[in-house]
PDB file of C-alpha atoms and ligand atoms in Angstrom:
ATOM      1  CA  MET A  34       6.047  -9.220 -26.052  1.00 45.00           C
ATOM      2  CA  ALA A  35       4.006  -6.222 -24.941  1.00 49.00           C
ATOM      3  CA  GLU A  36       3.852  -5.739 -21.203  1.00 53.00           C
ATOM      4  CA  PRO A  37       0.419  -6.306 -19.714  1.00 55.00           C
ATOM      5  CA  ARG A  38      -1.031  -3.007 -18.566  1.00 79.00           C
ATOM      6  CA  ARG A  39      -0.932  -2.632 -14.812  1.00 96.00           C
ATOM      7  CA  LYS A  40      -3.879  -0.775 -13.296  1.00 97.00           C
ATOM      8  CA  PRO A  41      -2.565   1.854 -10.900  1.00 98.00           C
ATOM      9  CA  LEU A  42      -3.477   1.491  -7.226  1.00 98.00           C
ATOM     10  CA  VAL A  43      -3.753   4.606  -5.082  1.00 98.00           C
ATOM     11  CA  SER A  44      -4.034   3.825  -1.371  1.00 98.00           C
ATOM     12  CA  GLY A  45      -4.767   6.184   1.497  1.00 98.00           C
ATOM     13  CA  ASN A  46      -3.022   5.112   4.714  1.00 98.00           C
ATOM     14  CA  TRP A  47      -4.770   7.115   7.407  1.00 98.00           C
ATOM     15  CA  LYS A  48      -2.419   5.816  10.132  1.00 98.00           C
ATOM     16  CA  MET A  49      -3.710   6.634  13.655  1.00 98.00           C
ATOM     17  CA  HIS A  50      -6.169   9.285  12.503  1.00 98.00           C
ATOM     18  CA  MET A  51      -9.970   9.429  12.284  1.00 98.00           C
ATOM     19  CA  THR A  52     -12.606   8.246  14.703  1.00 98.00           C
ATOM     20  CA  HIS A  53     -15.264   6.118  13.028  1.00 98.00           C
ATOM     21  CA  LEU A  54     -17.499   9.190  12.665  1.00 98.00           C
ATOM     22  CA  GLU A  55     -14.741  11.269  11.055  1.00 98.00           C
ATOM     23  CA  ALA A  56     -13.949   8.315   8.803  1.00 98.00           C
ATOM     24  CA  ILE A  57     -17.505   8.169   7.440  1.00 98.00           C
ATOM     25  CA  ASN A  58     -17.409  11.881   6.756  1.00 98.00           C
ATOM     26  CA  LEU A  59     -14.091  11.534   4.920  1.00 98.00           C
ATOM     27  CA  ILE A  60     -15.163   8.731   2.566  1.00 98.00           C
ATOM     28  CA  GLN A  61     -18.382  10.549   1.725  1.00 97.00           C
ATOM     29  CA  LYS A  62     -16.413  13.644   0.709  1.00 97.00           C
ATOM     30  CA  LEU A  63     -13.915  11.482  -1.159  1.00 97.00           C
ATOM     31  CA  SER A  64     -16.663   9.722  -3.039  1.00 96.00           C
ATOM     32  CA  TYR A  65     -18.173  13.085  -4.173  1.00 96.00           C
ATOM     33  CA  SER A  66     -14.752  14.247  -5.309  1.00 96.00           C
ATOM     34  CA  LEU A  67     -14.076  11.274  -7.594  1.00 95.00           C
ATOM     35  CA  GLU A  68     -15.004  11.431 -11.251  1.00 91.00           C
ATOM     36  CA  ALA A  69     -17.293   8.767 -12.703  1.00 88.00           C
ATOM     37  CA  ALA A  70     -14.596   7.371 -14.987  1.00 85.00           C
ATOM     38  CA  ASP A  71     -11.883   7.121 -12.309  1.00 87.00           C
ATOM     39  CA  PRO A  72     -12.642   3.542 -11.157  1.00 89.00           C
ATOM     40  CA  SER A  73     -12.239   2.183 -14.690  1.00 91.00           C
ATOM     41  CA  TYR A  74      -8.662   3.374 -14.769  1.00 95.00           C
ATOM     42  CA  VAL A  75      -7.462   3.437 -11.194  1.00 97.00           C
ATOM     43  CA  ASP A  76      -7.987   1.200  -8.148  1.00 98.00           C
ATOM     44  CA  LEU A  77      -8.412   3.138  -4.914  1.00 98.00           C
ATOM     45  CA  SER A  78      -8.186   1.771  -1.381  1.00 98.00           C
ATOM     46  CA  VAL A  79      -8.687   3.482   1.970  1.00 98.00           C
ATOM     47  CA  HIS A  80      -7.021   2.151   5.123  1.00 98.00           C
ATOM     48  CA  PRO A  81      -8.744   3.432   8.266  1.00 98.00           C
ATOM     49  CA  PRO A  82      -7.762   2.358  11.776  1.00 98.00           C
ATOM     50  CA  PHE A  83      -9.317  -0.936  12.915  1.00 98.00           C
ATOM     51  CA  THR A  84     -11.975   0.868  14.959  1.00 98.00           C
ATOM     52  CA  ALA A  85     -13.421   2.487  11.821  1.00 98.00           C
ATOM     53  CA  LEU A  86     -13.334  -0.524   9.480  1.00 98.00           C
ATOM     54  CA  ARG A  87     -16.866  -1.728  10.181  1.00 98.00           C
ATOM     55  CA  SER A  88     -18.412   1.728   9.808  1.00 98.00           C
ATOM     56  CA  VAL A  89     -16.539   2.432   6.592  1.00 98.00           C
ATOM     57  CA  GLN A  90     -17.420  -0.998   5.195  1.00 98.00           C
ATOM     58  CA  THR A  91     -21.127  -0.413   5.868  1.00 98.00           C
ATOM     59  CA  VAL A  92     -21.101   2.937   4.061  1.00 98.00           C
ATOM     60  CA  LEU A  93     -19.021   1.665   1.114  1.00 97.00           C
ATOM     61  CA  ASP A  94     -21.451  -1.227   0.653  1.00 95.00           C
ATOM     62  CA  ALA A  95     -24.656   0.754   1.180  1.00 95.00           C
ATOM     63  CA  ASP A  96     -23.700   3.534  -1.219  1.00 94.00           C
ATOM     64  CA  ASP A  97     -21.743   1.325  -3.625  1.00 94.00           C
ATOM     65  CA  MET A  98     -18.753   3.656  -3.425  1.00 94.00           C
ATOM     66  CA  PRO A  99     -15.984   2.979  -5.963  1.00 94.00           C
ATOM     67  CA  MET A 100     -13.165   2.214  -3.554  1.00 97.00           C
ATOM     68  CA  SER A 101     -11.850  -0.815  -1.711  1.00 98.00           C
ATOM     69  CA  LEU A 102     -11.454  -1.234   2.001  1.00 98.00           C
ATOM     70  CA  GLY A 103      -7.962  -1.728   3.377  1.00 98.00           C
ATOM     71  CA  ALA A 104      -6.369  -2.392   6.763  1.00 99.00           C
ATOM     72  CA  GLN A 105      -3.057  -1.119   8.134  1.00 98.00           C
ATOM     73  CA  ASN A 106      -1.800  -4.270   9.857  1.00 98.00           C
ATOM     74  CA  VAL A 107      -2.765  -7.837  10.752  1.00 98.00           C
ATOM     75  CA  HIS A 108      -1.534 -10.781  12.801  1.00 98.00           C
ATOM     76  CA  TRP A 109      -0.507 -13.959  10.983  1.00 98.00           C
ATOM     77  CA  GLU A 110      -2.407 -16.414  13.195  1.00 98.00           C
ATOM     78  CA  ASP A 111      -6.058 -17.040  12.591  1.00 97.00           C
ATOM     79  CA  LYS A 112      -7.091 -17.013  16.250  1.00 97.00           C
ATOM     80  CA  GLY A 113      -5.636 -17.522  19.701  1.00 98.00           C
ATOM     81  CA  ALA A 114      -4.260 -15.875  22.809  1.00 98.00           C
ATOM     82  CA  PHE A 115      -2.750 -12.796  21.152  1.00 98.00           C
ATOM     83  CA  THR A 116      -4.138  -9.893  23.176  1.00 98.00           C
ATOM     84  CA  GLY A 117      -4.679  -6.790  21.107  1.00 98.00           C
ATOM     85  CA  GLU A 118      -4.170  -8.440  17.716  1.00 98.00           C
ATOM     86  CA  ILE A 119      -6.521  -8.800  14.728  1.00 98.00           C
ATOM     87  CA  SER A 120      -6.619 -11.892  12.500  1.00 98.00           C
ATOM     88  CA  PRO A 121      -6.778 -12.162   8.695  1.00 98.00           C
ATOM     89  CA  THR A 122     -10.192 -13.858   8.910  1.00 98.00           C
ATOM     90  CA  MET A 123     -11.580 -10.953  10.954  1.00 98.00           C
ATOM     91  CA  LEU A 124     -10.498  -8.552   8.221  1.00 98.00           C
ATOM     92  CA  ALA A 125     -11.702 -10.742   5.351  1.00 98.00           C
ATOM     93  CA  LYS A 126     -15.162 -10.941   6.965  1.00 98.00           C
ATOM     94  CA  LEU A 127     -15.329  -7.139   6.802  1.00 98.00           C
ATOM     95  CA  ASN A 128     -14.691  -7.261   3.044  1.00 98.00           C
ATOM     96  CA  VAL A 129     -11.190  -5.914   3.472  1.00 98.00           C
ATOM     97  CA  SER A 130      -9.355  -6.276   0.144  1.00 98.00           C
ATOM     98  CA  TYR A 131      -5.881  -4.886   0.853  1.00 98.00           C
ATOM     99  CA  VAL A 132      -3.732  -5.129   3.979  1.00 99.00           C
ATOM    100  CA  ILE A 133      -0.611  -3.011   4.501  1.00 98.00           C
ATOM    101  CA  VAL A 134       2.140  -5.247   5.861  1.00 98.00           C
ATOM    102  CA  GLY A 135       5.555  -4.268   7.190  1.00 98.00           C
ATOM    103  CA  HIS A 136       5.090  -0.508   7.121  1.00 98.00           C
ATOM    104  CA  SER A 137       8.317   1.148   8.261  1.00 97.00           C
ATOM    105  CA  GLU A 138       6.499   2.573  11.292  1.00 97.00           C
ATOM    106  CA  ARG A 139       5.621  -0.986  12.338  1.00 98.00           C
ATOM    107  CA  ARG A 140       9.181  -2.127  11.707  1.00 97.00           C
ATOM    108  CA  GLN A 141      10.832   0.794  13.490  1.00 96.00           C
ATOM    109  CA  LEU A 142       8.420   1.542  16.340  1.00 97.00           C
ATOM    110  CA  PHE A 143       6.893  -1.882  17.014  1.00 97.00           C
ATOM    111  CA  GLY A 144       9.757  -4.257  16.301  1.00 97.00           C
ATOM    112  CA  GLU A 145       8.392  -6.012  13.220  1.00 98.00           C
ATOM    113  CA  THR A 146      11.031  -8.198  11.611  1.00 98.00           C
ATOM    114  CA  ASP A 147      11.355  -9.552   8.077  1.00 98.00           C
ATOM    115  CA  GLU A 148      10.212 -12.929   9.429  1.00 98.00           C
ATOM    116  CA  MET A 149       7.030 -11.479  10.865  1.00 98.00           C
ATOM    117  CA  VAL A 150       6.400  -9.618   7.620  1.00 98.00           C
ATOM    118  CA  ALA A 151       6.789 -12.847   5.616  1.00 98.00           C
ATOM    119  CA  LYS A 152       4.286 -14.632   7.860  1.00 98.00           C
ATOM    120  CA  LYS A 153       1.825 -11.761   7.529  1.00 98.00           C
ATOM    121  CA  VAL A 154       2.129 -11.655   3.735  1.00 98.00           C
ATOM    122  CA  ALA A 155       1.408 -15.398   3.528  1.00 98.00           C
ATOM    123  CA  ALA A 156      -1.510 -15.113   5.980  1.00 98.00           C
ATOM    124  CA  VAL A 157      -3.108 -12.261   4.028  1.00 98.00           C
ATOM    125  CA  PHE A 158      -2.986 -14.323   0.828  1.00 98.00           C
ATOM    126  CA  ALA A 159      -4.352 -17.377   2.645  1.00 98.00           C
ATOM    127  CA  ALA A 160      -7.379 -15.280   3.654  1.00 98.00           C
ATOM    128  CA  ARG A 161      -7.861 -14.209   0.000  1.00 98.00           C
ATOM    129  CA  MET A 162      -6.842 -10.590   0.456  1.00 98.00           C
ATOM    130  CA  THR A 163      -3.964  -8.685  -1.173  1.00 98.00           C
ATOM    131  CA  PRO A 164      -0.924  -7.622   0.855  1.00 98.00           C
ATOM    132  CA  ILE A 165       0.657  -4.230   0.263  1.00 98.00           C
ATOM    133  CA  MET A 166       4.147  -5.071   1.457  1.00 98.00           C
ATOM    134  CA  CYS A 167       6.284  -2.055   2.364  1.00 98.00           C
ATOM    135  CA  VAL A 168      10.039  -1.777   1.880  1.00 98.00           C
ATOM    136  CA  GLY A 169      12.315   1.199   2.327  1.00 98.00           C
ATOM    137  CA  GLU A 170      15.747   2.401   3.360  1.00 97.00           C
ATOM    138  CA  THR A 171      16.849   4.813   6.076  1.00 96.00           C
ATOM    139  CA  LEU A 172      18.755   7.989   5.259  1.00 94.00           C
ATOM    140  CA  ASP A 173      21.996   6.378   6.514  1.00 95.00           C
ATOM    141  CA  GLU A 174      21.482   3.413   4.207  1.00 96.00           C
ATOM    142  CA  ARG A 175      20.794   5.704   1.259  1.00 95.00           C
ATOM    143  CA  GLU A 176      23.869   7.814   1.956  1.00 93.00           C
ATOM    144  CA  ALA A 177      25.984   4.657   2.248  1.00 96.00           C
ATOM    145  CA  GLY A 178      24.808   3.574  -1.224  1.00 96.00           C
ATOM    146  CA  ALA A 179      22.986   0.576   0.237  1.00 97.00           C
ATOM    147  CA  THR A 180      19.449   1.415  -0.903  1.00 97.00           C
ATOM    148  CA  GLU A 181      18.920  -1.324  -3.492  1.00 97.00           C
ATOM    149  CA  GLU A 182      20.565  -3.991  -1.372  1.00 98.00           C
ATOM    150  CA  ARG A 183      18.342  -3.031   1.549  1.00 98.00           C
ATOM    151  CA  VAL A 184      14.998  -2.909  -0.250  1.00 98.00           C
ATOM    152  CA  VAL A 185      15.616  -5.950  -2.451  1.00 98.00           C
ATOM    153  CA  GLY A 186      16.692  -7.807   0.705  1.00 98.00           C
ATOM    154  CA  GLN A 187      13.420  -6.862   2.417  1.00 98.00           C
ATOM    155  CA  LEU A 188      11.448  -7.867  -0.664  1.00 98.00           C
ATOM    156  CA  ARG A 189      13.126 -11.277  -0.901  1.00 98.00           C
ATOM    157  CA  ALA A 190      12.797 -11.919   2.839  1.00 98.00           C
ATOM    158  CA  GLY A 191       9.088 -11.119   2.752  1.00 98.00           C
ATOM    159  CA  THR A 192       8.184 -13.107  -0.340  1.00 97.00           C
ATOM    160  CA  ALA A 193      10.492 -16.158  -0.505  1.00 91.00           C
ATOM    161  CA  ALA A 194       7.631 -18.593   0.132  1.00 93.00           C
ATOM    162  CA  LEU A 195       5.200 -17.135  -2.421  1.00 96.00           C
ATOM    163  CA  ASN A 196       4.245 -18.933  -5.625  1.00 95.00           C
ATOM    164  CA  PRO A 197       4.338 -17.064  -8.978  1.00 93.00           C
ATOM    165  CA  GLU A 198       0.579 -16.371  -8.911  1.00 95.00           C
ATOM    166  CA  GLN A 199       0.817 -14.759  -5.485  1.00 97.00           C
ATOM    167  CA  MET A 200       3.901 -12.843  -6.525  1.00 97.00           C
ATOM    168  CA  ALA A 201       2.043 -11.426  -9.518  1.00 97.00           C
ATOM    169  CA  ALA A 202      -0.909 -10.412  -7.310  1.00 98.00           C
ATOM    170  CA  LEU A 203       1.253  -8.788  -4.621  1.00 98.00           C
ATOM    171  CA  VAL A 204       1.525  -5.033  -4.238  1.00 98.00           C
ATOM    172  CA  VAL A 205       4.896  -3.702  -3.090  1.00 98.00           C
ATOM    173  CA  ALA A 206       5.144  -0.187  -1.672  1.00 98.00           C
ATOM    174  CA  TYR A 207       8.545   1.441  -1.909  1.00 98.00           C
ATOM    175  CA  GLU A 208       8.638   4.000   0.900  1.00 97.00           C
ATOM    176  CA  PRO A 209      12.019   5.586   1.631  1.00 97.00           C
ATOM    177  CA  ILE A 210      11.887   6.127   5.395  1.00 96.00           C
ATOM    178  CA  TRP A 211      13.484   9.571   5.164  1.00 94.00           C
ATOM    179  CA  ALA A 212      10.630  10.692   2.886  1.00 93.00           C
ATOM    180  CA  ILE A 213       7.742   9.680   5.157  1.00 92.00           C
ATOM    181  CA  GLY A 214       5.948  12.584   6.776  1.00 90.00           C
ATOM    182  CA  THR A 215       8.899  14.864   6.113  1.00 90.00           C
ATOM    183  CA  GLY A 216       7.668  16.727   3.046  1.00 87.00           C
ATOM    184  CA  ARG A 217      10.780  15.431   1.325  1.00 85.00           C
ATOM    185  CA  ASN A 218      10.080  12.971  -1.490  1.00 84.00           C
ATOM    186  CA  ALA A 219      12.465  10.908  -3.602  1.00 88.00           C
ATOM    187  CA  THR A 220      13.064  12.418  -7.028  1.00 95.00           C
ATOM    188  CA  PRO A 221      11.056  10.650  -9.720  1.00 97.00           C
ATOM    189  CA  ASP A 222      14.320   9.288 -11.191  1.00 97.00           C
ATOM    190  CA  ASP A 223      15.506   7.938  -7.830  1.00 96.00           C
ATOM    191  CA  ALA A 224      12.128   6.377  -7.080  1.00 97.00           C
ATOM    192  CA  GLN A 225      12.003   4.850 -10.568  1.00 98.00           C
ATOM    193  CA  ALA A 226      15.499   3.371 -10.196  1.00 98.00           C
ATOM    194  CA  VAL A 227      14.571   1.633  -6.949  1.00 98.00           C
ATOM    195  CA  CYS A 228      11.207   0.400  -8.264  1.00 98.00           C
ATOM    196  CA  ASN A 229      12.973  -0.934 -11.355  1.00 98.00           C
ATOM    197  CA  ALA A 230      15.454  -2.821  -9.167  1.00 98.00           C
ATOM    198  CA  LEU A 231      12.562  -4.324  -7.187  1.00 98.00           C
ATOM    199  CA  ARG A 232      10.850  -5.467 -10.388  1.00 98.00           C
ATOM    200  CA  ALA A 233      14.109  -6.884 -11.754  1.00 98.00           C
ATOM    201  CA  ALA A 234      14.491  -8.984  -8.601  1.00 97.00           C
ATOM    202  CA  VAL A 235      10.966 -10.369  -9.011  1.00 97.00           C
ATOM    203  CA  LEU A 236      11.633 -11.124 -12.684  1.00 96.00           C
ATOM    204  CA  ALA A 237      14.820 -12.970 -11.764  1.00 96.00           C
ATOM    205  CA  ASP A 238      13.318 -14.921  -8.860  1.00 95.00           C
ATOM    206  CA  HIS A 239       9.735 -15.584  -9.945  1.00 95.00           C
ATOM    207  CA  GLY A 240       9.678 -15.294 -13.726  1.00 95.00           C
ATOM    208  CA  GLU A 241       8.639 -12.841 -16.376  1.00 95.00           C
ATOM    209  CA  ALA A 242       4.879 -12.985 -15.850  1.00 95.00           C
ATOM    210  CA  ALA A 243       5.143 -12.224 -12.138  1.00 96.00           C
ATOM    211  CA  GLY A 244       7.610  -9.389 -12.749  1.00 96.00           C
ATOM    212  CA  ALA A 245       5.422  -7.838 -15.428  1.00 97.00           C
ATOM    213  CA  ARG A 246       2.217  -7.999 -13.361  1.00 97.00           C
ATOM    214  CA  LEU A 247       3.488  -6.995  -9.912  1.00 98.00           C
ATOM    215  CA  ARG A 248       2.289  -3.533  -8.924  1.00 98.00           C
ATOM    216  CA  ILE A 249       4.778  -1.245  -7.180  1.00 98.00           C
ATOM    217  CA  GLN A 250       3.599   1.866  -5.359  1.00 98.00           C
ATOM    218  CA  TYR A 251       5.747   4.787  -4.308  1.00 97.00           C
ATOM    219  CA  GLY A 252       5.091   6.305  -0.884  1.00 97.00           C
ATOM    220  CA  GLY A 253       6.637   9.186   1.060  1.00 96.00           C
ATOM    221  CA  SER A 254       5.232  12.736   1.033  1.00 95.00           C
ATOM    222  CA  VAL A 255       3.098  12.106  -2.058  1.00 97.00           C
ATOM    223  CA  LYS A 256       0.653  14.935  -2.702  1.00 97.00           C
ATOM    224  CA  ALA A 257      -1.246  16.315  -5.683  1.00 97.00           C
ATOM    225  CA  ALA A 258       1.643  18.675  -6.454  1.00 97.00           C
ATOM    226  CA  ASN A 259       4.246  15.920  -6.953  1.00 97.00           C
ATOM    227  CA  ALA A 260       2.146  12.854  -7.850  1.00 97.00           C
ATOM    228  CA  ALA A 261       2.073  13.305 -11.633  1.00 97.00           C
ATOM    229  CA  GLU A 262       5.835  13.092 -12.096  1.00 97.00           C
ATOM    230  CA  LEU A 263       6.163  10.100  -9.789  1.00 97.00           C
ATOM    231  CA  LEU A 264       3.247   8.241 -11.373  1.00 97.00           C
ATOM    232  CA  ALA A 265       4.630   8.865 -14.861  1.00 97.00           C
ATOM    233  CA  GLN A 266       7.597   6.580 -14.153  1.00 97.00           C
ATOM    234  CA  PRO A 267       7.364   3.230 -15.954  1.00 97.00           C
ATOM    235  CA  ASP A 268       7.868   1.040 -12.881  1.00 98.00           C
ATOM    236  CA  ILE A 269       5.669   3.078 -10.504  1.00 98.00           C
ATOM    237  CA  ASP A 270       2.102   1.768 -10.538  1.00 98.00           C
ATOM    238  CA  GLY A 271       0.464   3.902  -7.909  1.00 98.00           C
ATOM    239  CA  ALA A 272       0.989   5.652  -4.614  1.00 98.00           C
ATOM    240  CA  LEU A 273       0.705   4.872  -0.912  1.00 98.00           C
ATOM    241  CA  VAL A 274      -0.362   8.206   0.513  1.00 98.00           C
ATOM    242  CA  GLY A 275      -0.205   9.132   4.191  1.00 98.00           C
ATOM    243  CA  GLY A 276      -0.836  12.731   5.289  1.00 98.00           C
ATOM    244  CA  ALA A 277      -2.388  13.892   2.010  1.00 98.00           C
ATOM    245  CA  SER A 278      -4.961  11.070   2.134  1.00 98.00           C
ATOM    246  CA  LEU A 279      -6.622  12.758   5.122  1.00 98.00           C
ATOM    247  CA  ASP A 280      -7.761  15.490   2.729  1.00 98.00           C
ATOM    248  CA  PRO A 281     -10.392  13.980   0.419  1.00 98.00           C
ATOM    249  CA  GLY A 282      -9.950  16.609  -2.310  1.00 97.00           C
ATOM    250  CA  GLU A 283      -6.209  16.033  -2.372  1.00 98.00           C
ATOM    251  CA  LEU A 284      -6.569  12.234  -2.540  1.00 98.00           C
ATOM    252  CA  ALA A 285      -9.145  12.498  -5.331  1.00 97.00           C
ATOM    253  CA  GLN A 286      -6.736  14.740  -7.220  1.00 97.00           C
ATOM    254  CA  ILE A 287      -4.006  12.087  -6.927  1.00 97.00           C
ATOM    255  CA  VAL A 288      -6.462   9.507  -8.303  1.00 97.00           C
ATOM    256  CA  HIS A 289      -7.186  11.777 -11.323  1.00 96.00           C
ATOM    257  CA  LEU A 290      -3.450  12.153 -11.922  1.00 96.00           C
ATOM    258  CA  ALA A 291      -2.970   8.378 -11.767  1.00 96.00           C
ATOM    259  CA  ARG A 292      -5.486   8.039 -14.624  1.00 91.00           C
ATOM    260  CA  ASN A 293      -3.141   9.767 -17.026  1.00 80.00           C
TER     261      ASN A 293
HETATM  262  P1  LIG B 156       3.271  10.528   4.116  1.00 85.02           P
HETATM  263  O1  LIG B 156       2.531  10.545   2.795  1.00 85.02           O
HETATM  264  O2  LIG B 156       2.557  11.252   5.201  1.00 85.02           O
HETATM  265  O3  LIG B 156       4.705  10.899   3.949  1.00 85.02           O
HETATM  266  O4  LIG B 156       3.255   8.998   4.593  1.00 85.02           O
HETATM  267  C1  LIG B 156       3.689   8.017   3.716  1.00 85.02           C
HETATM  268  C2  LIG B 156       3.344   6.710   4.296  1.00 85.02           C
HETATM  269  O5  LIG B 156       3.957   6.261   5.235  1.00 85.02           O
HETATM  270  C3  LIG B 156       2.223   5.976   3.702  1.00 85.02           C
HETATM  271  O6  LIG B 156       2.175   4.668   4.168  1.00 85.02           O
END
């Protein structure tokens, strides 16, 4: 049976950068830099900080820009006494399509556990958005030969409660922690091996259709200069781009490369 074609997803994670005014400027430049045919072949999402979501949404809608709105985090409850948190419904009302969940910076700096990640993934689906669930190993884990065990463990912990339809719709981002913001990326072969192991786990746990449809992004120092080789790997279906996504020309270039 031929594998269904998976449309690549390139996502720009702006992290804690861009005021709402800078954000508008960035998406306008990004929109000019895209080619007309890009959206037919590649999905693109931008993930501004919460404070810029409304402004970016208004401009995307008004100018019918060919990219989806994304968020960087969410709480799993729908409302309540959770000072400083944002609910899935609040994001869905802003036409947010994709929500990054369990980024390694959230796990390492803000104490997010696998249990919290699982609740967030389920809550994002319940609000009819798509989670981009991040997994990744530390340098110590990689050097100890524990990479696959670590990332497959995170994947299983975050998705155990999902049904096959949700599993097929999920986006997983493999982001080796030692490659984030360091200028050091996994080799295409190493990244492919890990993404293949992630897909094999989904095939085994959730069936062939879910495994074949699941999109897996690579993230960690992706830029125009290294994106082509990474995106050419059979189990890599896009990129989660941090630093380089703050440069609209660079992000557009990565989208062009994902087309091929
Ligand atoms: P960099 O592309 O800056 O390494 O960041 C990767 C990342 O964490 C994206 O979520």
